[in-house]
Amino acid sequence: MKDSISKPIPRVDAPAKISGEAKYIGDIRFKNQLFAKTVRSSRAKAGIVSIVKPELPEGYFIVDKDDIPGINRMRTVVSDQPIFAEEEVNYIGQPILLVVGPEREMIYDIISKIKIKYRDETPIFNLDEAEEKGAVFTEYSYSKGKPEAAFQDGLKIIEDEYHTGLQEHVYLEPQGMAAEYRDNTMFIYGSMQCPFYAEGALKDVLGWGSDRIRVIQSITGGAFGGKEEFPSLTACQVAVASLKTGHPVMMIYDRDEDIICTTKRHPSIVCYKAGLDRKNQVIALAIDIKFDAGAYSGISPVVLQRGMFSATGVYNFPHLSVRGRNFMTNNVPSGAYRGFGAPQTIFSMEMLMHNLAIKLGIDPLDYKIRHLLERGEPTCTGGKIWDEVKLPEIIEKVTAMSDYRRKIQSNGKYKGVGVALFLHGCGFTGNGEQLIKGKIILKKNGGTVILKVSSVEMGQGAETCLRKIVAHTLLLPMEKVTCETIDTGLIPDSGPTVASRTTMIVGGLLRQASLELKDRWNESDNIEVSRVYRHPDYLRWDNDTFHGDAYPTYSWGANVAEVEIDPITCEIDVKKVSAVYDVGTPIDETTLTGQMQGGIVQGIGWATVEVMNPSKGKLKQHNLTDYKIPTSMDIPEIACEFIENPYEFGPFGAKCAGELPFVGAAPAIAAAVSNALSVPIKNIPITPEYLMELDKHED
Amino acid sequence: MVEGFRPADLREALEFRSQHPSIPIAGGTDLMVQKARGFALKPDFDKPLLFIGHLPDLQQIIVENRQVHIGAGVLLSDLIKSDKIPAVFKEAISLMASPPSRNIATIGGNICNASPAGDTLPYLYAVDAILVLKSSQAERKIPVGVFITNPGKTDLASDEILTEIIIPDKKFGVSYYRKVGTRKGMSLSKASFTGLADIENSNVTDIRIAFGSVAPTIVRSRKIEASIIRKPVSEIKTAVPEIVKKYAPLIRPIDDARSSAAYRKKVSLRLLEDFLRNLAS
């Protein structure tokens, strides 16, 4: 047990997943179970004039808004989306009703006979239209220093604009949820990240207390935020269906259906006005962030907040104003997706710095280094960088690993190298952690210990890491430390499995509780220790003015990407990504390296091949034939290293890690493409089609 | 109604085909996707299926009179492994779909699917491959370019089965293949280019040029090819712009979920140009 916590151990969830024994929601069957299939809006914006339903065969049901005993709204940050549509629909794919019954063939037959009459209205399809019409869900702003005065002060002004696209999660398994109403209690089973989010939504929709609701997570594959808030909707739908029919009800989406109607990464436009002094230093910056939230506001306000609080990346600009707006369109609602708004604003920030440097004839990395945040300096929201910033060390390491300095000098046409520097705020945004007050319980039972947490395993290694933190502290073998089933009836609410908060926040509580349990180990065979989250005293946050420490601390990273562009086809070949991260102390180097590689690959996809264009509210790429993510053949060599920088309040010094790697890949690749072709890159995805238009080669 | 029939041999298959309207199916990697209706539902076939993927008669690769006879049921993965298949054709096949799909998909299926993006087709067009179509009564042989009439449409009669693909005896000293997909694996072609040529004593003695995914069917022009044949390679370089100009009107791609018409056209002509310039050097 003298081993470092970072030394890799086998993943506890691996054997069942590798052998195929793991039961995902689609593998589960209930006795007398019925299937449900959703009838959806075919219109982007319309009033529902009438719904003509066929006569139903015995044993078949239609479940809609009239069957909801409680409130017909899905509880989330803004509870504006109906569980089932009422008088209107606002996006193509919006759920109107369920057809429920024993045979799928008959369900499809019934659906083909349902006739919905719409009264079409004028929809809004993109950010430009939404801005013109003033269709704003949320608007926030904050500032630092004296931006207005600074801009008046003879600075050189440069304005620029950046765009990022929709991104589909392509989580391992499509959305799937089952409800079983028995013993006066609603049991919900499904693929999800946040069982207590679903519980909250069910309380509203059923009008019941949590004593009559049990939400049980089935094995969930890599979800990336796609199973954060969306499963609350399907959980409520199947619950209402089970209540009405008296049978267990199972609803599993086909992949095409899933892509059409589930949340995606917010498309963004970020506009900058940069004021440069005589040394070409950016001393004033105005940032205008626009997100397409889609048809309902939902969780988008917090996505926008993280985007805004991350908008200056790793830099310190003395005078700053940031405005952020979520726009309402009639596209499918946007939602949580790894990075939660920050990847959009950091991509744009990194490319702004890159493009400014090129314009000024300065090496992009040198230009970035001139603006770096340092310990003790104010964050963009006027908080403080409390902890040590090891960016200089990170940069030195990543440039050495990639030979960046030589390559940026010597690379010829069609071969490029690019660097991105980035951070990620650890845990919930703003006062989120104080509001949710995550709770955990450790229970000693003879020689074994049970962890009771609501943080879920979803392929990211949470179970291994949390058990390892406890086992390592108590000097117990891993098999003596187990996790309680993720069942809201058996576990406390430690908060959702989101925001890269599991290891640092929940793992931190487990570490504290383990230390107490260690001291009290000999007291008895049955000891229960619990912990509730307490924000470190020195942190300050004002949620009305957005002033103070938006995050307890930050993780940091740098990526160097190397690309080759095919001179004939303009295809991008990502050859190598070198990556160095400061995530405090790595809890398990192998699991963490897997997270980093996965995040980089997902970032490569977002930056290059993942094209998703809605045309009049309808997605043109709505299956995995047309919506492409990188395959194993597309994955470059990835060199990944960690710099240790222990954080006082993290378990063994660990900070956040899950979202960080996604953030850096896209800007590094875009910078490399820019370097290869000597063109500024301002939009992703960077497709060959786009590059062909930029490339003047022999045409 | 018969929903499916699994014949013991080709004779039985042809017999069934002569008596029932039917859909021949081998690997099903196109048909099962096209006709899928939803999870755990039967696919939407309007005629009974005739399973032919297992028939040994259709799984041979034989060289006869220096012509390669490929059974229509030969798997894509078996073509890649065979020493009788030209390297440039193997290259095209090895970039199709994924290893699991190539282990079940057949060459005959890719031809009969008649997609402009079918990646076996440009090569087969270029070499003037002959297709053998059998019915219980007769057998006919027609060139692949005549067999495929439109996207998804072929000249296959309701009682016929494509049994064999014949690659004529012709060796090409120069071969060039490029597929442009969205990613390196499991990608449908946005555009593809196949160029074959023979050069003797510094003269082009034969040239074949075929474009995939940029028109309703594979694009090949014997007329333009004829205008290049017998040219000394030294003259090709100066003739490149003129040749490209001749092909330009034949390249008529569309905008779709995978790419744009403008990109497809430009990339196709650039690949042609690259092929011709390489010939000359």
GROMACS .gro file of C-alpha atoms in nm, chain B residues 49-257:
model
  209
  748LEU     CA    1  -3.614  -1.300  -5.008
  749LEU     CA    2  -3.400  -1.545  -5.197
  750PHE     CA    3  -3.088  -1.619  -4.995
  751ILE     CA    4  -2.789  -1.680  -5.220
  752GLY     CA    5  -2.494  -1.578  -5.006
  753HIS     CA    6  -2.422  -1.937  -4.903
  754LEU     CA    7  -2.420  -2.095  -5.252
  755PRO     CA    8  -2.079  -2.248  -5.328
  756ASP     CA    9  -2.145  -2.206  -5.704
  757LEU     CA   10  -2.118  -1.831  -5.656
  758GLN     CA   11  -1.807  -1.830  -5.442
  759GLN     CA   12  -1.527  -1.924  -5.679
  760ILE     CA   13  -1.250  -1.710  -5.817
  761ILE     CA   14  -1.119  -1.886  -6.127
  762VAL     CA   15  -0.872  -1.783  -6.395
  763GLU     CA   16  -0.972  -1.915  -6.737
  764ASN     CA   17  -0.803  -1.808  -7.057
  765ARG     CA   18  -0.632  -1.547  -6.846
  766GLN     CA   19  -0.967  -1.393  -6.763
  767VAL     CA   20  -1.060  -1.373  -6.398
  768HIS     CA   21  -1.405  -1.514  -6.323
  769ILE     CA   22  -1.534  -1.389  -5.989
  770GLY     CA   23  -1.843  -1.552  -5.842
  771ALA     CA   24  -2.107  -1.295  -5.750
  772GLY     CA   25  -2.115  -1.430  -5.396
  773VAL     CA   26  -1.744  -1.381  -5.329
  774LEU     CA   27  -1.693  -1.178  -5.012
  775LEU     CA   28  -1.512  -0.846  -5.029
  776SER     CA   29  -1.265  -0.976  -4.772
  777ASP     CA   30  -1.194  -1.282  -4.991
  778LEU     CA   31  -1.123  -1.058  -5.288
  779ILE     CA   32  -0.866  -0.871  -5.081
  780LYS     CA   33  -0.701  -1.203  -4.986
  781SER     CA   34  -0.700  -1.351  -5.337
  782ASP     CA   35  -0.381  -1.355  -5.546
  783LYS     CA   36  -0.587  -1.348  -5.864
  784ILE     CA   37  -0.724  -0.996  -5.810
  785PRO     CA   38  -0.529  -0.691  -5.936
  786ALA     CA   39  -0.377  -0.476  -5.664
  787VAL     CA   40  -0.560  -0.157  -5.759
  788PHE     CA   41  -0.897  -0.332  -5.731
  789LYS     CA   42  -0.798  -0.473  -5.394
  790GLU     CA   43  -0.703  -0.124  -5.281
  791ALA     CA   44  -1.050   0.004  -5.365
  792ILE     CA   45  -1.216  -0.286  -5.187
  793SER     CA   46  -0.999  -0.259  -4.879
  794LEU     CA   47  -1.122   0.099  -4.832
  795MET     CA   48  -1.485  -0.010  -4.835
  796ALA     CA   49  -1.693  -0.018  -4.516
  797SER     CA   50  -1.540  -0.194  -4.214
  798PRO     CA   51  -1.380  -0.536  -4.165
  799PRO     CA   52  -1.704  -0.693  -4.030
  800SER     CA   53  -1.903  -0.563  -4.327
  801ARG     CA   54  -1.638  -0.680  -4.574
  802ASN     CA   55  -1.663  -1.024  -4.415
  803ILE     CA   56  -2.027  -1.055  -4.519
  804ALA     CA   57  -2.073  -0.819  -4.814
  805THR     CA   58  -2.034  -0.960  -5.165
  806ILE     CA   59  -1.913  -0.819  -5.494
  807GLY     CA   60  -2.241  -0.913  -5.661
  808GLY     CA   61  -2.435  -0.724  -5.398
  809ASN     CA   62  -2.230  -0.411  -5.449
  810ILE     CA   63  -2.294  -0.429  -5.826
  811CYS     CA   64  -2.668  -0.499  -5.800
  812ASN     CA   65  -2.712  -0.222  -5.543
  813ALA     CA   66  -2.608   0.004  -5.832
  814SER     CA   67  -2.516   0.299  -5.614
  815PRO     CA   68  -2.311   0.570  -5.783
  816ALA     CA   69  -2.099   0.547  -5.468
  817GLY     CA   70  -2.046   0.169  -5.503
  818ASP     CA   71  -1.671   0.137  -5.473
  819THR     CA   72  -1.626  -0.182  -5.678
  820LEU     CA   73  -1.789  -0.014  -5.977
  821PRO     CA   74  -1.535   0.237  -6.111
  822TYR     CA   75  -1.273  -0.034  -6.153
  823LEU     CA   76  -1.521  -0.274  -6.313
  824TYR     CA   77  -1.633   0.000  -6.552
  825ALA     CA   78  -1.272   0.086  -6.632
  826VAL     CA   79  -1.173  -0.269  -6.724
  827ASP     CA   80  -1.499  -0.336  -6.916
  828ALA     CA   81  -1.602  -0.613  -6.679
  829ILE     CA   82  -1.863  -0.851  -6.818
  830LEU     CA   83  -2.150  -0.970  -6.600
  831VAL     CA   84  -2.300  -1.316  -6.636
  832LEU     CA   85  -2.675  -1.320  -6.572
  833LYS     CA   86  -2.841  -1.657  -6.542
  834SER     CA   87  -3.202  -1.766  -6.541
  835SER     CA   88  -3.334  -2.122  -6.528
  836GLN     CA   89  -3.371  -2.105  -6.906
  837ALA     CA   90  -3.085  -1.895  -7.031
  838GLU     CA   91  -2.762  -1.711  -6.970
  839ARG     CA   92  -2.654  -1.375  -7.102
  840LYS     CA   93  -2.341  -1.167  -7.075
  841ILE     CA   94  -2.348  -0.790  -7.066
  842PRO     CA   95  -2.098  -0.516  -6.976
  843VAL     CA   96  -2.137  -0.369  -6.629
  844GLY     CA   97  -2.199  -0.023  -6.777
  845VAL     CA   98  -2.499  -0.156  -6.966
  846PHE     CA   99  -2.630  -0.353  -6.668
  847ILE     CA  100  -2.651  -0.049  -6.439
  848THR     CA  101  -2.905   0.195  -6.578
  849ASN     CA  102  -2.966   0.448  -6.302
  850PRO     CA  103  -2.900   0.491  -5.930
  851GLY     CA  104  -3.030   0.172  -5.770
  852LYS     CA  105  -3.158   0.043  -6.105
  853THR     CA  106  -3.024  -0.245  -6.311
  854ASP     CA  107  -3.119  -0.451  -6.611
  855LEU     CA  108  -3.161  -0.764  -6.395
  856ALA     CA  109  -3.472  -0.953  -6.508
  857SER     CA  110  -3.709  -1.087  -6.242
  858ASP     CA  111  -3.601  -1.446  -6.316
  859GLU     CA  112  -3.228  -1.376  -6.329
  860ILE     CA  113  -2.940  -1.390  -6.084
  861LEU     CA  114  -2.605  -1.222  -6.130
  862THR     CA  115  -2.370  -1.519  -6.103
  863GLU     CA  116  -2.033  -1.408  -6.223
  864ILE     CA  117  -1.813  -1.110  -6.300
  865ILE     CA  118  -1.552  -1.154  -6.572
  866ILE     CA  119  -1.244  -0.934  -6.570
  867PRO     CA  120  -1.099  -0.933  -6.923
  868ASP     CA  121  -0.738  -1.029  -6.981
  869LYS     CA  122  -0.567  -0.697  -6.987
  870LYS     CA  123  -0.278  -0.578  -6.777
  871PHE     CA  124  -0.223  -0.212  -6.704
  872GLY     CA  125   0.125  -0.090  -6.626
  873VAL     CA  126  -0.004   0.219  -6.454
  874SER     CA  127  -0.285   0.227  -6.204
  875TYR     CA  128  -0.417   0.499  -5.977
  876TYR     CA  129  -0.699   0.492  -5.724
  877ARG     CA  130  -0.821   0.753  -5.480
  878LYS     CA  131  -1.128   0.746  -5.263
  879VAL     CA  132  -1.239   1.062  -5.092
  880GLY     CA  133  -1.452   0.988  -4.789
  881THR     CA  134  -1.522   1.181  -4.472
  882ARG     CA  135  -1.284   0.969  -4.270
  883LYS     CA  136  -1.034   0.690  -4.319
  884GLY     CA  137  -1.260   0.395  -4.246
  885MET     CA  138  -1.632   0.314  -4.266
  886SER     CA  139  -1.698   0.593  -4.507
  887LEU     CA  140  -1.907   0.622  -4.820
  888SER     CA  141  -1.732   0.787  -5.112
  889LYS     CA  142  -1.785   1.158  -5.163
  890ALA     CA  143  -1.592   1.100  -5.484
  891SER     CA  144  -1.358   0.837  -5.618
  892PHE     CA  145  -1.121   0.818  -5.911
  893THR     CA  146  -0.980   0.519  -6.095
  894GLY     CA  147  -0.717   0.561  -6.364
  895LEU     CA  148  -0.554   0.277  -6.557
  896ALA     CA  149  -0.303   0.309  -6.840
  897ASP     CA  150  -0.053   0.121  -7.044
  898ILE     CA  151   0.253   0.283  -7.186
  899GLU     CA  152   0.476   0.130  -7.450
  900ASN     CA  153   0.778   0.298  -7.604
  901SER     CA  154   0.674   0.623  -7.439
  902ASN     CA  155   0.332   0.616  -7.601
  903VAL     CA  156   0.003   0.574  -7.423
  904THR     CA  157  -0.132   0.251  -7.572
  905ASP     CA  158  -0.438   0.229  -7.350
  906ILE     CA  159  -0.607   0.446  -7.090
  907ARG     CA  160  -0.917   0.399  -6.875
  908ILE     CA  161  -1.064   0.667  -6.655
  909ALA     CA  162  -1.364   0.621  -6.426
  910PHE     CA  163  -1.522   0.855  -6.170
  911GLY     CA  164  -1.744   0.738  -5.884
  912SER     CA  165  -2.010   0.931  -5.686
  913VAL     CA  166  -2.024   1.228  -5.919
  914ALA     CA  167  -2.311   1.143  -6.154
  915PRO     CA  168  -2.615   0.912  -6.154
  916THR     CA  169  -2.387   0.625  -6.262
  917ILE     CA  170  -2.012   0.577  -6.291
  918VAL     CA  171  -1.861   0.826  -6.537
  919ARG     CA  172  -1.643   0.690  -6.814
  920SER     CA  173  -1.589   0.830  -7.163
  921ARG     CA  174  -1.448   0.607  -7.434
  922LYS     CA  175  -1.439   0.906  -7.666
  923ILE     CA  176  -1.209   1.110  -7.444
  924GLU     CA  177  -1.000   0.802  -7.368
  925ALA     CA  178  -0.962   0.741  -7.743
  926SER     CA  179  -0.839   1.097  -7.786
  927ILE     CA  180  -0.556   1.026  -7.542
  928ILE     CA  181  -0.454   0.685  -7.673
  929ARG     CA  182  -0.151   0.684  -7.899
  930LYS     CA  183  -0.032   1.017  -7.764
  931PRO     CA  184   0.331   1.020  -7.659
  932VAL     CA  185   0.350   1.064  -7.282
  933SER     CA  186   0.560   1.373  -7.341
  934GLU     CA  187   0.254   1.542  -7.489
  935ILE     CA  188   0.022   1.450  -7.204
  936LYS     CA  189   0.147   1.724  -6.978
  937THR     CA  190   0.052   2.001  -7.220
  938ALA     CA  191  -0.276   1.825  -7.299
  939VAL     CA  192  -0.386   1.808  -6.932
  940PRO     CA  193  -0.597   2.127  -6.927
  941GLU     CA  194  -0.770   2.026  -7.245
  942ILE     CA  195  -0.848   1.674  -7.117
  943VAL     CA  196  -0.975   1.811  -6.786
  944LYS     CA  197  -1.196   2.052  -6.977
  945LYS     CA  198  -1.344   1.765  -7.177
  946TYR     CA  199  -1.432   1.570  -6.863
  947ALA     CA  200  -1.575   1.867  -6.674
  948PRO     CA  201  -1.925   1.855  -6.827
  949LEU     CA  202  -1.952   1.481  -6.750
  950ILE     CA  203  -1.897   1.536  -6.378
  951ARG     CA  204  -2.246   1.623  -6.251
  952PRO     CA  205  -2.247   1.565  -5.875
  953ILE     CA  206  -2.510   1.666  -5.623
  954ASP     CA  207  -2.517   1.842  -5.286
  955ASP     CA  208  -2.609   1.599  -5.011
  956ALA     CA  209  -2.556   1.522  -4.644
   0.00000   0.00000   0.00000
